[in-house]
PDB file of C-alpha atoms and ligand atoms in Angstrom:
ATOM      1  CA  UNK U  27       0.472  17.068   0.502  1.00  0.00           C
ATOM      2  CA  UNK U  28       3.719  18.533   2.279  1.00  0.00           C
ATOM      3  CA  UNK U  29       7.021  17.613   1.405  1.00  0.00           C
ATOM      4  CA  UNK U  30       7.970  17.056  -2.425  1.00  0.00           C
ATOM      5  CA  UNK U  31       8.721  13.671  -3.343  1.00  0.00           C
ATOM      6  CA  UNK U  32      12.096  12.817  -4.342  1.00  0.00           C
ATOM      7  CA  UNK U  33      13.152  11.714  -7.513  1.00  0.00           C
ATOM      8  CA  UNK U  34      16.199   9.404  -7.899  1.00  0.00           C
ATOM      9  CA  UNK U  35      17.393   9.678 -11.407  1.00  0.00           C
ATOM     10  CA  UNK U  36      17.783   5.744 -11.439  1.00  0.00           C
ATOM     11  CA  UNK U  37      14.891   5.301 -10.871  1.00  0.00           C
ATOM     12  CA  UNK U  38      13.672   7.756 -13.570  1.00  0.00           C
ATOM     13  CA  UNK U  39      15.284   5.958 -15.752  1.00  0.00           C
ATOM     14  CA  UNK U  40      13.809   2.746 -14.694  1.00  0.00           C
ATOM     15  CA  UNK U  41      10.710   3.813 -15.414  1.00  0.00           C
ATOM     16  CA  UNK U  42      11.241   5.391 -18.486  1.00  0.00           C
ATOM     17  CA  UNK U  43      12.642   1.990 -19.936  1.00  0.00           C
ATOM     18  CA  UNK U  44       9.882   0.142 -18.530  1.00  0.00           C
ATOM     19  CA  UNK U  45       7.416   2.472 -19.678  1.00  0.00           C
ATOM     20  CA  UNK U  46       8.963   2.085 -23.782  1.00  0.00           C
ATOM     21  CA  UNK U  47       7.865  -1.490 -23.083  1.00  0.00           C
ATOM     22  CA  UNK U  48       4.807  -0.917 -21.892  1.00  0.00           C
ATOM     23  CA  UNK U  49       4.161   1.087 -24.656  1.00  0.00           C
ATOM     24  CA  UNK U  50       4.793  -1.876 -27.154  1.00  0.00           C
ATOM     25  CA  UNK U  51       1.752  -3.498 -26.137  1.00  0.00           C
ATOM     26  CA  UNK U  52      -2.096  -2.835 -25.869  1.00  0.00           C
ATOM     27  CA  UNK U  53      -3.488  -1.143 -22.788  1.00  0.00           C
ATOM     28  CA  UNK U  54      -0.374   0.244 -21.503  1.00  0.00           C
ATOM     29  CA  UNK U  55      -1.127   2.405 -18.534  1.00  0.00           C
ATOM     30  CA  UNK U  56      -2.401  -0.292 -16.062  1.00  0.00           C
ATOM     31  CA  UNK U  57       1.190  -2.180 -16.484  1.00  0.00           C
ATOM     32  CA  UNK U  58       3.018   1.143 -16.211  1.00  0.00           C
ATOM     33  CA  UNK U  59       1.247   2.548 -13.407  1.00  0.00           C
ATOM     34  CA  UNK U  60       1.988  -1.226 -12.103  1.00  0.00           C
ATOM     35  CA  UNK U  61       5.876  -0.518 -12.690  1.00  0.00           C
ATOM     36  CA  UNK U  62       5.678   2.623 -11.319  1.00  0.00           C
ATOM     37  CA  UNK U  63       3.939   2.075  -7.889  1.00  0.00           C
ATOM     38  CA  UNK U  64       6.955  -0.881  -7.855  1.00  0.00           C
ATOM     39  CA  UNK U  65       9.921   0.695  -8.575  1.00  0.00           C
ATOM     40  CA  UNK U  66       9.144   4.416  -6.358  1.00  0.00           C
ATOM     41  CA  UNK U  67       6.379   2.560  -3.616  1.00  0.00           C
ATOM     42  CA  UNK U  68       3.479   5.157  -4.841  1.00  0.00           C
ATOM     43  CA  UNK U  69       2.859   7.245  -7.418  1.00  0.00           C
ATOM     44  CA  UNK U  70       2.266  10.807  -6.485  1.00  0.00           C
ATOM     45  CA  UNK U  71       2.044  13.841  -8.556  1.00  0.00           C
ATOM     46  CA  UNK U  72       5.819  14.025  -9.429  1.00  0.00           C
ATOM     47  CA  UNK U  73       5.581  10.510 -10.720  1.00  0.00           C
ATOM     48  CA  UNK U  74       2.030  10.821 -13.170  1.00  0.00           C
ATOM     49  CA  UNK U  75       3.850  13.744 -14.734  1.00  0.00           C
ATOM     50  CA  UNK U  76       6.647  11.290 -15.866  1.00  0.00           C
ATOM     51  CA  UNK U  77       4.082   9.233 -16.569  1.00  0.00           C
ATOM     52  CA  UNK U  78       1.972  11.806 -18.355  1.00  0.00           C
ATOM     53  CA  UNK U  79       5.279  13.450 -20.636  1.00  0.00           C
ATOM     54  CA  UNK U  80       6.486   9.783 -21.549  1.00  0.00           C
ATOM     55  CA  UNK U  81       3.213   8.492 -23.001  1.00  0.00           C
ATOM     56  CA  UNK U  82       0.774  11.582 -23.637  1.00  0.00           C
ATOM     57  CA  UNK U  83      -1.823  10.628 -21.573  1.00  0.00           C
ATOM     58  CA  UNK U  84      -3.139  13.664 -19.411  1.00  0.00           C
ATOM     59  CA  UNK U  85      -2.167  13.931 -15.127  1.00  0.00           C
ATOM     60  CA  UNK U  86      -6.064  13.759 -15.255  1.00  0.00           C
ATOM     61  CA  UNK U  87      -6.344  10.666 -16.309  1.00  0.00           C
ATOM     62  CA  UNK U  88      -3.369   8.999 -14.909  1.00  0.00           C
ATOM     63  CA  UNK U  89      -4.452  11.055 -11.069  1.00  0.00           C
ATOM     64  CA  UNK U  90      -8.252   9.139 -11.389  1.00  0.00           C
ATOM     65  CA  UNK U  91      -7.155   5.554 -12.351  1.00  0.00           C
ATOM     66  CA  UNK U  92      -4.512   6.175  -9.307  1.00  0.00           C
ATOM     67  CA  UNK U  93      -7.139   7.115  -6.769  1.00  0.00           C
ATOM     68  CA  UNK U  94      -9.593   4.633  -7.589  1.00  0.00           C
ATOM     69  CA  UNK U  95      -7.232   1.509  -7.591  1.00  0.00           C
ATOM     70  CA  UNK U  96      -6.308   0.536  -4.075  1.00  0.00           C
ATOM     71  CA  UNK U  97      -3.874  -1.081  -5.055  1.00  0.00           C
ATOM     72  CA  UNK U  98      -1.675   2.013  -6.216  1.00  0.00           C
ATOM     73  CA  UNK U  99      -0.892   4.729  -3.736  1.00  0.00           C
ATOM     74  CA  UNK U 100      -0.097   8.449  -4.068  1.00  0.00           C
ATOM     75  CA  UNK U 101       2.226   8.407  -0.332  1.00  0.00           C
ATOM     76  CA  UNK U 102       4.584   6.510   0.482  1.00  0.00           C
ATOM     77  CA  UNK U 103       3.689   3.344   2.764  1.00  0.00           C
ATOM     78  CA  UNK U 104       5.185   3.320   6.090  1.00  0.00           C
ATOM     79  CA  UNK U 105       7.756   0.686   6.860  1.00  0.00           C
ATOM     80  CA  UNK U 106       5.616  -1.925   8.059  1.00  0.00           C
ATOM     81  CA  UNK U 107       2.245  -2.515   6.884  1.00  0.00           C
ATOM     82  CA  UNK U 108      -0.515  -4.450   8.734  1.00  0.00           C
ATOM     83  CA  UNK U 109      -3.333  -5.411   7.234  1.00  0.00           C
ATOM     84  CA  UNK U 110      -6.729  -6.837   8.522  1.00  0.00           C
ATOM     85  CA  UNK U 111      -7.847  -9.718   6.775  1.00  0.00           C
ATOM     86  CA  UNK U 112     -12.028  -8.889   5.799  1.00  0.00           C
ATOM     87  CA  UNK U 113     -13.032 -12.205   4.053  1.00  0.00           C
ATOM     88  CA  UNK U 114     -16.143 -13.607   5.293  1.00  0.00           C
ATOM     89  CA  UNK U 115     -14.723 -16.138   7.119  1.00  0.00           C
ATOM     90  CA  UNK U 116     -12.320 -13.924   9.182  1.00  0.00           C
ATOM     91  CA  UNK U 117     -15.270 -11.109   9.132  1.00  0.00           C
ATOM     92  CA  UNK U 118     -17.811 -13.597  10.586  1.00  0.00           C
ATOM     93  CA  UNK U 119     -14.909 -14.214  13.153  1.00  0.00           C
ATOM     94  CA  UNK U 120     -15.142 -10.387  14.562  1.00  0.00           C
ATOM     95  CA  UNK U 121     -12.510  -8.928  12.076  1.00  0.00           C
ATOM     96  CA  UNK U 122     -14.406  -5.672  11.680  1.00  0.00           C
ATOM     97  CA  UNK U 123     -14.510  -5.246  15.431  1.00  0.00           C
ATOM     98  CA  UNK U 124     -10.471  -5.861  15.395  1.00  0.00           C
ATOM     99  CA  UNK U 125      -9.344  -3.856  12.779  1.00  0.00           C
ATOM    100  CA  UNK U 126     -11.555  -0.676  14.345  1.00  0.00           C
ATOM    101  CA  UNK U 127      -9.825  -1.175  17.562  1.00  0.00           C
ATOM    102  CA  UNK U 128      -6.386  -1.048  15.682  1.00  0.00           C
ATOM    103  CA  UNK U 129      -7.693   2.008  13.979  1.00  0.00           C
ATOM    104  CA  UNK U 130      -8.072   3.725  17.615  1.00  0.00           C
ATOM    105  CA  UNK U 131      -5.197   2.545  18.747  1.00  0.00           C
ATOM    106  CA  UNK U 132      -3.044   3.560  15.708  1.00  0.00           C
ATOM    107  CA  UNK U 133      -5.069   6.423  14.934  1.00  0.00           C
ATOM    108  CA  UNK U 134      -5.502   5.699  11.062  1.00  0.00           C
ATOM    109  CA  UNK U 135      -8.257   5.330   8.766  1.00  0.00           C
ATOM    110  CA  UNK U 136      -7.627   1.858   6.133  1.00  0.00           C
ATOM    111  CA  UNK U 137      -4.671   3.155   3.803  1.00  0.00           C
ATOM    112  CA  UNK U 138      -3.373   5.778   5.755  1.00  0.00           C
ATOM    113  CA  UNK U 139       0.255   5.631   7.408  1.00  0.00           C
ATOM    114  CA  UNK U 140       0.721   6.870  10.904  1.00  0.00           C
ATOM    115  CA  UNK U 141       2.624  10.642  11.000  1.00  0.00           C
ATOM    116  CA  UNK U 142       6.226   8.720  11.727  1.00  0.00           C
ATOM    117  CA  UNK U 143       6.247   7.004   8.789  1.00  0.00           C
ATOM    118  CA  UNK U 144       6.432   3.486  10.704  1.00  0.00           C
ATOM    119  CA  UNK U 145       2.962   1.596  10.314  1.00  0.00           C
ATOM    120  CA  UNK U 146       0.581   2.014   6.898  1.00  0.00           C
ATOM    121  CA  UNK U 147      -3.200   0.298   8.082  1.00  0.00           C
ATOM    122  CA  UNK U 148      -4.664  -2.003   5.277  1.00  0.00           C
ATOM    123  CA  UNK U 149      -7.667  -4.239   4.792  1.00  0.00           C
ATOM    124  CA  UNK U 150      -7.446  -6.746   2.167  1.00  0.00           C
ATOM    125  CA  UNK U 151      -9.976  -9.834   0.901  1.00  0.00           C
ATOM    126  CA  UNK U 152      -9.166 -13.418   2.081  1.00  0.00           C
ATOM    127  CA  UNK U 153      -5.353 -14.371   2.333  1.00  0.00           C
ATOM    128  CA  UNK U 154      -6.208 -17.969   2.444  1.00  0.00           C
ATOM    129  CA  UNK U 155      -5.582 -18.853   5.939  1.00  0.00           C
ATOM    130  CA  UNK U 156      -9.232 -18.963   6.891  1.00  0.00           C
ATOM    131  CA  UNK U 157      -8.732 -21.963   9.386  1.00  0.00           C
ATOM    132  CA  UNK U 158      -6.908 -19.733  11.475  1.00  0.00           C
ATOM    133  CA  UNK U 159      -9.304 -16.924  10.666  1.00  0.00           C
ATOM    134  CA  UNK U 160      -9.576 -14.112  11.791  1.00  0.00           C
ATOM    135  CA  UNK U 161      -6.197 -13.143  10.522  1.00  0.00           C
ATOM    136  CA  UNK U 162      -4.581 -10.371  10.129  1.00  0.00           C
ATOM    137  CA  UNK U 163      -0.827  -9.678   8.776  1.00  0.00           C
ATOM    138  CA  UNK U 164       2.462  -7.786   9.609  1.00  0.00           C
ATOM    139  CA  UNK U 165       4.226  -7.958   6.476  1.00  0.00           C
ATOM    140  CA  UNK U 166       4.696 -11.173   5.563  1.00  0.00           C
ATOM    141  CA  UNK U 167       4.094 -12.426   8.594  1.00  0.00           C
ATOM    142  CA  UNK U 168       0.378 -13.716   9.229  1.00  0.00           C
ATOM    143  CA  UNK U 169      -0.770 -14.201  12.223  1.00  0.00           C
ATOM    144  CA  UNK U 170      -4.008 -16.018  13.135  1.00  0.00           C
ATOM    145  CA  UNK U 171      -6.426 -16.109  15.933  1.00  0.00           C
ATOM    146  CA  UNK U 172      -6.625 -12.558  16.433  1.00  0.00           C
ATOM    147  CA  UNK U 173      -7.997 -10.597  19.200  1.00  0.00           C
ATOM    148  CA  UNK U 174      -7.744  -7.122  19.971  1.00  0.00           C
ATOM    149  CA  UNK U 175      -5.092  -8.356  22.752  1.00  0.00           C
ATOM    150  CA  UNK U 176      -3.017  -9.753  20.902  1.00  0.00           C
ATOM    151  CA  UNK U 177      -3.103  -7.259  17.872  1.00  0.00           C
ATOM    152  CA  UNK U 178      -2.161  -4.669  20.240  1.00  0.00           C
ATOM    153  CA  UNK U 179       0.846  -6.264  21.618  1.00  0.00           C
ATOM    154  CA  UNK U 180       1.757  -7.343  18.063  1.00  0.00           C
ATOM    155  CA  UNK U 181       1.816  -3.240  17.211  1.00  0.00           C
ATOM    156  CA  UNK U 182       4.180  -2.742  20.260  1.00  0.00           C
ATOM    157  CA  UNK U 183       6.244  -5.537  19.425  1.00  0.00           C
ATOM    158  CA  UNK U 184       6.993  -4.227  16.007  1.00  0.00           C
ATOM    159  CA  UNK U 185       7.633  -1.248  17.205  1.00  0.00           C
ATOM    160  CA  UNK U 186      10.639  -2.420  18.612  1.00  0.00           C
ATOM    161  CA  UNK U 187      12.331  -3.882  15.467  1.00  0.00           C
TER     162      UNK U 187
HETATM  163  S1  FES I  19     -11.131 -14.860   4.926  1.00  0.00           S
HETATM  164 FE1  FES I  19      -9.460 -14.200   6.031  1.00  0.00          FE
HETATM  165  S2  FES I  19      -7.963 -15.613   5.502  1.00  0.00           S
HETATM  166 FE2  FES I  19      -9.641 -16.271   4.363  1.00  0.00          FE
END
């Protein structure tokens, strides 16, 4: 997994206080887990164990509910993230095709992050701009009528902010 992940001890602490909270009610971990993908961006092995000493439940168990939700993460994202939309309306639109061109061109699988840190590759369920389907996103920005053009030059554009 290379590097360690650093550990701010505000951030620690954060989680620690969020975590007593968390506690108060039934079915903490989801929430927690929640917190802690917020306030660090994933939750790698550094993190569960924080996790795991603050509420007894095992790295085990915290490690397989953080792999099987997507929407948790165990790297960090990169700085931008662009995500294909694959609702059926955008799908039926050629999404698929799209987002596998993107993939060659960025060289990522879904949910990886290219090597500089820069560009994490995400596919996610209807957005709810179907009428301008198929759509994809650049962080908050959607943009619609996609083609394998334009998402190119999108990915160079970004690059230059
Ligand atoms: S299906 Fe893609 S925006 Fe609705």
């Amino acid at each position: 997994m290379g590097k360690n992940f650093e550990i701010s001890e505000d951030k620690k602490q954060e989680l620690l206080q969020e975590i007593d909270e968390h506690l108060k009610n039934p079915g903490p971990l989801m929430p927690i887990l929640h917190s802690a993908q917020r306030i660090f961006g994933c939750i790698p092995l550094e993190v569960q164990k924080i996790v795991s000493e603050a509420t007894g439940v095992t790295i085990a168990e915290i490690n397989g509910v953080v792999t099987f939700y997507s929407s948790f993460t165990m790297i960090p994202k990169g700085e931008h993230t662009i995500a294909a939309c694959l609702g059926t309306p955008c799908y039926v639109r050629g999404a698929q095709v799209i987002l596998d061109a993107v993939k060659k061109e960025l060289g990522l699988e879904v949910g990886e992050t290219t090597e500089d840190g820069y560009y994490t590759l995400e596919a996610i369920r209807c957005i709810g701009t179907c009428g301008m389907a198929p759509v994809m996103s650049f962080d908050e920005d959607v943009h619609g009528e996609m083609t394998i053009t334009k998402a190119k030059k999108l990915i160079k554009e970004y690059r230059k902010k």
